[in-house]
Short mmCIF file of C-alpha atoms in Angstrom, two decimals:
data_model
loop_
_atom_site.label_atom_id
_atom_site.label_comp_id
_atom_site.label_asym_id
_atom_site.label_seq_id
_atom_site.Cartn_x
_atom_site.Cartn_y
_atom_site.Cartn_z
CA UNK L 1477 -0.20 -0.30 0.06
CA UNK L 1478 1.51 3.42 -0.93
CA UNK L 1479 1.20 6.16 1.11
CA UNK L 1480 -1.44 7.82 -0.76
CA UNK L 1481 -3.65 4.74 -0.89
CA UNK L 1482 -3.14 4.75 2.70
CA UNK L 1483 -4.53 8.24 3.50
CA UNK L 1484 -7.17 7.91 0.85
CA UNK L 1485 -8.22 4.95 3.03
CA UNK L 1486 -7.77 6.35 6.12
CA UNK L 1487 -10.03 9.36 4.89
CA UNK L 1488 -12.79 7.36 3.80
CA UNK L 1489 -12.65 5.75 6.84
CA UNK L 1490 -12.95 8.89 9.11
CA UNK L 1491 -15.67 9.67 6.60
CA UNK L 1492 -17.86 6.75 7.55
CA UNK L 1493 -17.28 6.94 11.21
CA UNK L 1494 -18.54 10.84 10.78
CA UNK L 1495 -21.83 9.26 9.02
CA UNK L 1496 -21.84 6.49 11.52
CA UNK L 1497 -21.61 9.11 14.25
CA UNK L 1498 -24.22 11.34 12.89
CA UNK L 1499 -26.82 8.55 12.19
CA UNK L 1500 -26.49 7.03 15.87
CA UNK L 1501 -26.59 10.41 17.65
CA UNK L 1502 -30.31 11.18 15.34
CA UNK L 1503 -32.28 8.73 16.87
CA UNK L 1504 -35.19 9.99 15.25
CA UNK L 1505 -34.30 8.56 12.05
CA UNK L 1506 -34.34 4.95 13.18
CA UNK L 1507 -30.65 4.55 12.02
CA UNK L 1508 -28.94 4.98 15.23
CA UNK L 1509 -28.14 1.15 15.88
CA UNK L 1510 -26.95 0.82 12.25
CA UNK L 1511 -24.72 4.42 12.50
CA UNK L 1512 -23.66 2.92 15.83
CA UNK L 1513 -22.39 -0.20 13.94
CA UNK L 1514 -20.79 1.67 11.31
CA UNK L 1515 -19.12 4.05 13.55
CA UNK L 1516 -17.69 1.31 15.63
CA UNK L 1517 -16.26 -0.64 12.26
CA UNK L 1518 -14.76 2.39 10.96
CA UNK L 1519 -13.09 3.13 14.37
CA UNK L 1520 -11.54 -0.72 14.30
CA UNK L 1521 -10.68 -0.26 10.89
CA UNK L 1522 -8.92 3.03 11.31
CA UNK L 1523 -6.67 1.51 14.00
CA UNK L 1524 -5.85 -1.47 12.26
CA UNK L 1525 -5.07 0.31 9.35
CA UNK L 1526 -2.87 2.61 11.35
CA UNK L 1527 -1.36 -0.23 13.17
CA UNK L 1528 -0.27 -1.69 10.06
CA UNK L 1529 1.24 1.51 8.69
CA UNK L 1530 3.34 1.87 11.57
CA UNK L 1531 4.37 -1.86 11.05
CA UNK L 1532 5.47 -1.15 7.67
CA UNK L 1533 7.54 2.20 8.70
CA UNK L 1534 9.05 0.47 11.30
CA UNK L 1535 10.23 -2.63 9.02
CA UNK L 1536 11.23 -0.11 6.41
CA UNK L 1537 13.70 1.82 8.81
CA UNK L 1538 15.07 -1.19 10.34
CA UNK L 1539 15.91 -2.33 6.56
CA UNK L 1540 17.13 1.17 5.84
CA UNK L 1541 19.37 1.09 8.81
CA UNK L 1542 20.66 -2.21 7.80
CA UNK L 1543 19.52 -4.07 11.31
CA UNK L 1544 18.14 -7.57 11.52
CA UNK L 1545 14.37 -7.65 11.21
CA UNK L 1546 13.05 -10.49 12.94
CA UNK W 999 -38.16 -1.17 15.54
CA UNK W 1000 -39.15 -2.20 11.95
CA UNK W 1001 -36.92 -3.17 9.18
CA UNK W 1002 -37.67 -2.65 5.67
CA UNK W 1003 -38.62 -5.88 3.79
CA UNK W 1004 -36.29 -5.61 0.80
CA UNK W 1005 -33.33 -4.91 3.32
CA UNK W 1006 -34.34 -7.81 5.58
CA UNK W 1007 -34.64 -10.30 2.37
CA UNK W 1008 -31.17 -8.90 1.41
CA UNK W 1009 -29.71 -9.65 4.60
CA UNK W 1010 -31.38 -12.97 4.61
CA UNK W 1011 -30.01 -13.84 1.43
CA UNK W 1012 -26.38 -12.45 2.82
CA UNK W 1013 -26.25 -14.82 5.41
CA UNK W 1014 -27.65 -17.71 3.35
CA UNK W 1015 -24.38 -16.88 1.25
CA UNK W 1016 -22.06 -16.72 4.05
CA UNK W 1017 -23.04 -19.79 5.74
CA UNK W 1018 -22.81 -21.51 2.67
CA UNK W 1019 -26.24 -22.70 2.66
CA UNK W 1020 -27.66 -25.02 -0.14
CA UNK W 1021 -30.43 -22.41 -1.37
CA UNK W 1022 -30.90 -23.23 -5.32
CA UNK W 1023 -31.73 -19.80 -6.76
CA UNK W 1024 -32.20 -20.59 -10.63
CA UNK W 1025 -30.45 -18.11 -12.99
CA UNK W 1026 -33.31 -18.11 -15.27
CA UNK W 1027 -35.64 -17.02 -12.29
CA UNK W 1028 -33.29 -14.37 -11.29
CA UNK W 1029 -33.00 -13.40 -14.86
CA UNK W 1030 -37.04 -12.89 -15.22
CA UNK W 1031 -36.88 -11.06 -12.00
CA UNK W 1032 -34.48 -8.25 -13.46
CA UNK W 1033 -36.63 -7.91 -16.52
CA UNK W 1034 -39.70 -7.75 -14.79
CA UNK W 1035 -38.25 -4.94 -12.59
CA UNK W 1036 -36.85 -3.11 -15.34
CA UNK W 1037 -39.99 -3.30 -17.35
CA UNK W 1038 -41.94 -2.63 -14.48
CA UNK W 1039 -39.88 0.69 -13.82
CA UNK W 1040 -40.07 1.71 -17.25
CA UNK W 1041 -43.81 1.46 -17.77
CA UNK W 1042 -44.41 3.47 -14.19
CA UNK W 1043 -42.50 6.38 -15.91
CA UNK W 1044 -43.87 6.29 -19.27
CA UNK W 1045 -47.42 6.68 -17.64
CA UNK W 1046 -46.09 9.68 -15.67
CA UNK W 1047 -44.68 11.06 -18.98
CA UNK W 1048 -48.44 11.72 -20.72
CA UNK W 1049 -48.83 14.26 -17.78
CA UNK W 1050 -45.33 15.56 -17.13
CA UNK W 1051 -43.68 15.82 -20.65
CA UNK W 1052 -42.49 19.35 -21.10
CA UNK W 1053 -39.30 21.65 -21.96
CA UNK W 1054 -38.80 21.62 -18.10
CA UNK W 1055 -38.39 17.99 -18.07
CA UNK W 1056 -36.12 18.21 -21.05
CA UNK W 1057 -33.98 20.70 -19.21
CA UNK W 1058 -33.70 18.57 -16.13
CA UNK W 1059 -32.91 15.53 -18.27
CA UNK W 1060 -29.79 17.84 -19.57
CA UNK W 1061 -28.90 18.04 -15.92
CA UNK W 1062 -28.94 14.28 -15.35
CA UNK W 1063 -27.15 13.62 -18.12
CA UNK W 1064 -24.30 15.76 -16.93
CA UNK W 1065 -24.37 13.67 -13.51
CA UNK W 1066 -23.56 10.61 -16.02
CA UNK W 1067 -20.75 12.43 -17.39
CA UNK W 1068 -19.38 13.98 -14.20
CA UNK W 1069 -18.98 10.82 -12.23
CA UNK W 1070 -16.51 9.17 -14.31
CA UNK W 1071 -14.16 11.77 -14.76
CA UNK W 1072 -14.03 12.30 -11.08
CA UNK W 1073 -13.76 8.51 -10.15
CA UNK W 1074 -10.97 7.98 -13.40
CA UNK W 1075 -8.18 10.50 -11.69
CA UNK W 1076 -8.69 8.91 -8.17
CA UNK W 1077 -8.43 5.36 -9.42
CA UNK W 1078 -5.17 6.49 -11.97
CA UNK W 1079 -3.36 8.55 -9.34
CA UNK W 1080 -4.35 7.09 -6.07
CA UNK W 1081 -4.98 3.75 -6.61
CA UNK W 1082 -2.48 3.58 -9.68
CA UNK W 1083 -4.49 1.18 -11.62
CA UNK W 1084 -3.75 1.19 -15.23
CA UNK W 1085 -5.96 3.38 -17.63
CA UNK W 1086 -8.22 0.21 -18.80
CA UNK W 1087 -9.06 -0.95 -15.21
CA UNK W 1088 -9.67 2.90 -14.29
CA UNK W 1089 -11.67 3.70 -17.16
CA UNK W 1090 -13.62 0.40 -16.46
CA UNK W 1091 -14.22 1.15 -12.72
CA UNK W 1092 -14.97 4.72 -13.87
CA UNK W 1093 -17.88 3.52 -15.83
CA UNK W 1094 -19.34 1.09 -13.45
CA UNK W 1095 -19.77 4.13 -10.98
CA UNK W 1096 -20.79 6.76 -13.54
CA UNK W 1097 -23.79 4.48 -14.53
CA UNK W 1098 -26.59 3.14 -12.65
CA UNK W 1099 -27.98 0.32 -10.89
CA UNK W 1100 -31.51 -0.24 -11.20
CA UNK W 1101 -31.63 -3.11 -8.64
CA UNK W 1102 -30.56 -0.15 -6.16
CA UNK W 1103 -33.19 2.32 -7.85
CA UNK W 1104 -35.84 -0.35 -7.35
CA UNK W 1105 -34.78 -0.69 -3.62
CA UNK W 1106 -35.16 3.06 -3.03
CA UNK W 1107 -38.31 3.39 -4.73
CA UNK W 1108 -39.54 0.25 -2.45
CA UNK W 1109 -38.04 2.41 0.78
CA UNK W 1110 -39.71 5.59 -0.10
CA UNK W 1111 -43.17 4.08 -0.84
CA UNK W 1112 -42.91 2.09 2.22
CA UNK W 1113 -42.13 5.57 4.21
CA UNK W 1114 -44.90 7.34 2.46
CA UNK W 1115 -42.42 9.60 0.90
CA UNK W 1116 -43.74 11.06 -2.59
CA UNK W 1117 -41.37 11.32 -5.68
CA UNK W 1118 -41.88 12.30 -8.97
CA UNK W 1119 -43.00 9.66 -11.23
CA UNK W 1120 -41.19 10.37 -14.31
CA UNK W 1121 -37.58 9.55 -12.47
CA UNK W 1122 -37.40 6.31 -14.30
CA UNK W 1123 -36.70 8.47 -17.61
CA UNK W 1124 -33.57 9.74 -15.44
CA UNK W 1125 -32.52 6.06 -14.88
CA UNK W 1126 -32.42 5.10 -18.80
CA UNK W 1127 -30.46 8.36 -19.41
CA UNK W 1128 -28.08 7.76 -16.80
CA UNK W 1129 -27.37 3.79 -18.38
CA UNK W 1130 -25.40 5.07 -21.22
CA UNK W 1131 -23.16 8.37 -20.81
CA UNK W 1132 -20.65 6.76 -18.23
CA UNK W 1133 -19.93 3.91 -20.78
CA UNK W 1134 -18.99 6.63 -23.50
CA UNK W 1135 -17.16 8.67 -21.34
CA UNK W 1136 -15.15 5.55 -19.74
CA UNK W 1137 -14.01 4.38 -23.24
CA UNK W 1138 -13.00 7.72 -24.11
CA UNK W 1139 -10.85 8.03 -21.12
CA UNK W 1140 -8.98 4.82 -21.89
CA UNK W 1141 -8.59 5.76 -25.72
CA UNK W 1142 -7.13 9.04 -24.46
CA UNK W 1143 -4.45 7.44 -22.32
CA UNK W 1144 -3.70 4.74 -24.95
CA UNK W 1145 -0.36 4.73 -26.33
CA UNK W 1146 -0.65 1.73 -28.85
CA UNK W 1147 -3.20 -0.94 -28.95
CA UNK W 1148 -4.35 -3.77 -31.09
CA UNK W 1149 -7.75 -3.60 -29.72
CA UNK W 1150 -8.78 -0.09 -29.47
CA UNK W 1151 -7.35 0.75 -33.03
CA UNK W 1152 -7.91 -2.56 -35.14
CA UNK W 1153 -7.63 -2.90 -38.60
CA UNK W 1154 -10.73 -1.64 -40.43
CA UNK W 1155 -12.86 -4.78 -40.76
CA UNK W 1156 -11.93 -5.74 -37.19
CA UNK W 1157 -12.97 -2.08 -36.30
CA UNK W 1158 -16.25 -2.05 -38.10
CA UNK W 1159 -17.27 -5.31 -36.28
CA UNK W 1160 -16.01 -4.14 -32.81
CA UNK W 1161 -17.82 -0.91 -33.27
CA UNK W 1162 -21.27 -2.31 -34.24
CA UNK W 1163 -20.81 -4.91 -31.19
CA UNK W 1164 -20.09 -1.67 -29.04
CA UNK W 1165 -23.02 0.54 -30.12
CA UNK W 1166 -25.03 -2.54 -29.70
CA UNK W 1167 -23.65 -3.02 -25.96
CA UNK W 1168 -24.14 1.05 -25.29
CA UNK W 1169 -27.59 1.50 -26.75
CA UNK W 1170 -29.51 -1.63 -27.30
CA UNK W 1171 -28.46 -3.63 -24.06
CA UNK W 1172 -31.17 -5.22 -21.78
CA UNK W 1173 -31.58 -2.39 -19.42
CA UNK W 1174 -31.96 0.66 -21.91
CA UNK W 1175 -33.74 -1.80 -24.25
CA UNK W 1176 -36.31 -2.97 -21.71
CA UNK W 1177 -36.93 0.27 -19.56
CA UNK W 1178 -36.72 2.71 -22.56
CA UNK W 1179 -39.34 0.26 -24.06
CA UNK W 1180 -41.56 0.01 -21.44
CA UNK W 1181 -41.27 4.00 -21.36
CA UNK W 1182 -42.53 3.91 -24.59
CA UNK W 1183 -45.28 1.41 -23.91
CA UNK W 1184 -46.10 3.31 -20.83
CA UNK W 1185 -46.73 6.53 -22.84
CA UNK W 1186 -48.36 4.89 -25.57
CA UNK W 1187 -50.88 3.20 -23.47
CA UNK W 1188 -52.08 5.76 -21.09
CA UNK W 1189 -54.82 4.60 -19.07
CA UNK W 1190 -55.11 1.32 -20.58
CA UNK W 1191 -51.96 0.29 -18.17
CA UNK W 1192 -54.69 -0.23 -15.80
CA UNK W 1193 -55.21 -3.83 -17.32
CA UNK W 1194 -51.65 -4.72 -16.32
CA UNK W 1195 -51.02 -2.75 -13.31
CA UNK W 1196 -52.22 -5.78 -10.80
CA UNK W 1197 -49.18 -7.63 -12.63
CA UNK W 1198 -46.67 -5.33 -13.03
CA UNK W 1199 -47.32 -2.36 -10.13
CA UNK W 1200 -49.00 -4.49 -7.45
CA UNK W 1201 -46.16 -7.47 -7.33
CA UNK W 1202 -43.28 -4.82 -7.66
CA UNK W 1203 -42.65 -5.38 -3.89
CA UNK W 1204 -42.70 -8.86 -3.71
CA UNK W 1205 -40.63 -9.35 -7.17
CA UNK W 1206 -38.36 -7.17 -5.51
CA UNK W 1207 -37.39 -8.83 -1.97
CA UNK W 1208 -36.66 -12.16 -4.00
CA UNK W 1209 -34.26 -10.13 -6.45
CA UNK W 1210 -32.68 -8.74 -3.23
CA UNK W 1211 -32.41 -12.42 -1.68
CA UNK W 1212 -30.42 -13.40 -4.69
CA UNK W 1213 -28.33 -10.23 -4.42
CA UNK W 1214 -27.52 -10.85 -0.86
CA UNK W 1215 -26.23 -14.18 -1.76
CA UNK W 1216 -24.13 -12.64 -4.60
CA UNK W 1217 -22.88 -9.85 -2.32
CA UNK W 1218 -21.68 -12.38 -0.08
CA UNK W 1219 -19.95 -14.65 -2.55
CA UNK W 1220 -17.92 -11.65 -3.57
CA UNK W 1221 -16.68 -10.99 0.00
CA UNK W 1222 -13.30 -12.94 -0.71
CA UNK W 1223 -12.59 -11.39 -3.80
CA UNK W 1224 -13.02 -7.87 -2.07
CA UNK W 1225 -10.65 -9.05 0.66
CA UNK W 1226 -8.32 -9.73 -2.29
CA UNK W 1227 -8.80 -6.37 -4.01
CA UNK W 1228 -6.70 -4.61 -1.37
CA UNK W 1229 -7.92 -1.93 0.87
CA UNK W 1230 -7.76 1.00 -1.82
CA UNK W 1231 -10.53 -0.76 -3.95
CA UNK W 1232 -12.70 -1.17 -0.71
CA UNK W 1233 -12.22 2.25 0.27
CA UNK W 1234 -13.28 3.66 -3.18
CA UNK W 1235 -16.40 1.30 -2.98
CA UNK W 1236 -17.47 3.57 -0.16
CA UNK W 1237 -16.12 6.63 -1.19
CA UNK W 1238 -17.60 6.72 -4.49
CA UNK W 1239 -21.31 6.53 -3.69
CA UNK W 1240 -20.73 9.10 -1.06
CA UNK W 1241 -19.47 11.51 -3.73
CA UNK W 1242 -22.19 10.46 -6.22
CA UNK W 1243 -24.98 10.73 -3.62
CA UNK W 1244 -23.94 14.35 -2.95
CA UNK W 1245 -23.62 15.11 -6.63
CA UNK W 1246 -27.00 13.58 -7.37
CA UNK W 1247 -28.61 15.36 -4.57
CA UNK W 1248 -26.99 18.66 -5.20
CA UNK W 1249 -28.55 18.50 -9.07
CA UNK W 1250 -31.97 17.17 -7.85
CA UNK W 1251 -32.00 20.34 -5.29
CA UNK W 1252 -31.24 22.72 -8.33
CA UNK W 1253 -33.40 21.26 -10.71
CA UNK W 1254 -36.46 21.73 -8.35
CA UNK W 1255 -37.46 18.03 -7.39
CA UNK W 1256 -39.15 16.81 -4.53
CA UNK W 1257 -37.43 15.56 -1.45
CA UNK W 1258 -38.45 12.12 -2.66
CA UNK W 1259 -37.31 12.76 -6.23
CA UNK W 1260 -34.16 14.40 -4.60
CA UNK W 1261 -33.40 11.20 -2.79
CA UNK W 1262 -33.90 8.77 -5.73
CA UNK W 1263 -31.41 11.13 -7.90
CA UNK W 1264 -28.93 11.06 -5.08
CA UNK W 1265 -29.39 7.34 -5.14
CA UNK W 1266 -28.66 6.65 -8.62
CA UNK W 1267 -25.67 9.04 -8.38
CA UNK W 1268 -24.70 6.65 -5.57
CA UNK W 1269 -25.22 3.33 -7.38
CA UNK W 1270 -22.68 1.32 -9.56
CA UNK W 1271 -23.93 -0.82 -12.44
CA UNK W 1272 -23.54 -4.35 -12.54
CA UNK W 1273 -25.58 -5.37 -15.23
CA UNK W 1274 -25.48 -3.18 -18.31
CA UNK W 1275 -21.76 -1.92 -17.93
CA UNK W 1276 -19.77 -4.89 -17.39
CA UNK W 1277 -21.35 -6.27 -20.51
CA UNK W 1278 -20.35 -3.37 -22.41
CA UNK W 1279 -16.84 -3.17 -20.62
CA UNK W 1280 -16.20 -6.57 -21.74
CA UNK W 1281 -16.71 -5.39 -25.34
CA UNK W 1282 -15.29 -2.10 -25.41
CA UNK W 1283 -11.81 -2.74 -22.81
CA UNK W 1284 -11.26 -6.39 -22.72
CA UNK W 1285 -8.04 -5.65 -21.28
CA UNK W 1286 -9.88 -4.33 -18.16
CA UNK W 1287 -10.30 -6.66 -15.19
CA UNK W 1288 -13.64 -7.29 -14.63
CA UNK W 1289 -13.30 -8.86 -11.05
CA UNK W 1290 -12.10 -5.48 -9.68
CA UNK W 1291 -15.26 -3.48 -11.09
CA UNK W 1292 -17.55 -6.13 -9.79
CA UNK W 1293 -16.33 -6.93 -6.48
CA UNK W 1294 -16.19 -3.20 -5.60
CA UNK W 1295 -19.84 -2.73 -7.46
CA UNK W 1296 -21.53 -5.96 -5.76
CA UNK W 1297 -19.60 -6.75 -2.77
CA UNK W 1298 -19.23 -3.23 -1.48
CA UNK W 1299 -21.42 -0.37 -2.98
CA UNK W 1300 -24.49 -2.43 -3.54
CA UNK W 1301 -24.87 -3.41 0.13
CA UNK W 1302 -23.52 -0.01 1.33
CA UNK W 1303 -26.05 1.46 -0.58
CA UNK W 1304 -29.09 -0.39 0.68
CA UNK W 1305 -28.16 -1.11 4.07
CA UNK W 1306 -27.04 2.57 5.00
CA UNK W 1307 -26.80 4.65 1.88
CA UNK W 1308 -30.78 4.87 0.61
CA UNK W 1309 -32.10 5.41 4.41
CA UNK W 1310 -29.25 7.71 5.10
CA UNK W 1311 -29.84 9.70 2.01
CA UNK W 1312 -33.72 9.88 3.12
CA UNK W 1313 -32.95 11.16 6.32
CA UNK W 1314 -30.45 13.79 5.13
CA UNK W 1315 -32.79 15.01 2.39
CA UNK W 1316 -35.72 15.18 5.04
CA UNK W 1317 -33.43 16.90 7.36
CA UNK W 1318 -32.27 19.53 4.99
CA UNK W 1319 -35.89 20.05 3.92
CA UNK W 1320 -35.08 19.63 0.59
#
C-alpha cells in the first residue's frame, strides 16, 4: 500500500465514522443502531490500518538502517 | 423497530451466502426478476410522462445526463493517481460508478413507498438516461490514455465489427431496451395501463424482495474477492457512492425535484452498475479486469447503498428540508 492509498483509505474510514456517528446521534431516523455499528467498524478499521502502517514504517526503517528484522 | 422488507431479504440472502446454504436460486428466475423490474420501472415512468412531458423536463434531463458524464471524470483520476491502476481498469471502474444500478433504484423506490414519501413518477426516464453516458466517457478516457493498442485501433474490418458490437452493447443492452421500451409502452398506453397494473405494479414489492434475496447471496459470494482486491478498492467502493450521492442530491435540488425525487437522484448518483456496464466493458475494454469492478460494485457499493446509503440519503434530504 502506498502512502497516497493509505491516506485515501484512512480519509474514507474517517468519513464513514462521521456518517455513522451522525446516524447514531439522531434517534429520530431509526438508523442509530446501524450508525453505531458503522462508527465502531470504522474505528476498528482506522486503528488496524494505522497499526499496519506503523509496522510497515518500522520494518522499512530497520531495513534502511541495515539492522536485522525479526 | 421495523426493518424494510427488501433490506431484510437482502440480509437473509447475505447470511445464507455467508453460511454457504443450499438455496438453489435458478439463474433463469433471477434473470426473469431483473427483466420484470426493468419493465415495471419503465412502464411507471411512461405513464407519468403522459402528464409531465414538457420543456422543463427536457432541461432536467440534460442536467441528469451531466451527472453521468461528471461521475466517471471524478472517479478516473482517483483510480489512476491514487489507486495506481492502469488506464483500462480505471476507465472500466469509472464507467461502472458513473452508470446506475436498476436494483438499487428499485430498492430506493420500495423504501420511499414504504415510508410514504412521494416522488416524481417520471424519474425512471432519468434511470434510462443515466445508463449510457458513463460507458461512453469511460471508453473515451481509456482511449485518450492509450499509447498503442491493437484492441482499440484494430484493422478496418475488425474495427467495424467491434464498433457495431460496442454500439449494440451501449444503446441496445437489456437495461436500456427494456426500460426505454417500457417507457414508450407506458406512454403510448396511457390509461389503458390499468389492465396490467395488478401484475407489474402490485407485485413489484414481492418481486423486489426475491431479487434482493439473490443479491444478498451474490454480495456474500464477493466477500473473498473483495478482501483480495486490497484496501484501496474497498475504500473506493465506499467513497464513490458518497461523492455520487452528494452530486446527485445537489443536482436534484437545483432542478427543483421534490424530497423524494432528490433522494432518488442521489441514490442513482451513489449506485454502480453491475448488469449493463460489465457487458459493455467486456466488449469495449477487454483488457480491463472485470473482477475489480464487479467486486467493488457488488461486494461493497450495492450492500452499502441498500443497508446504509438509501436510508441515510432519505434521512438527510428530510433533515435538510430539500
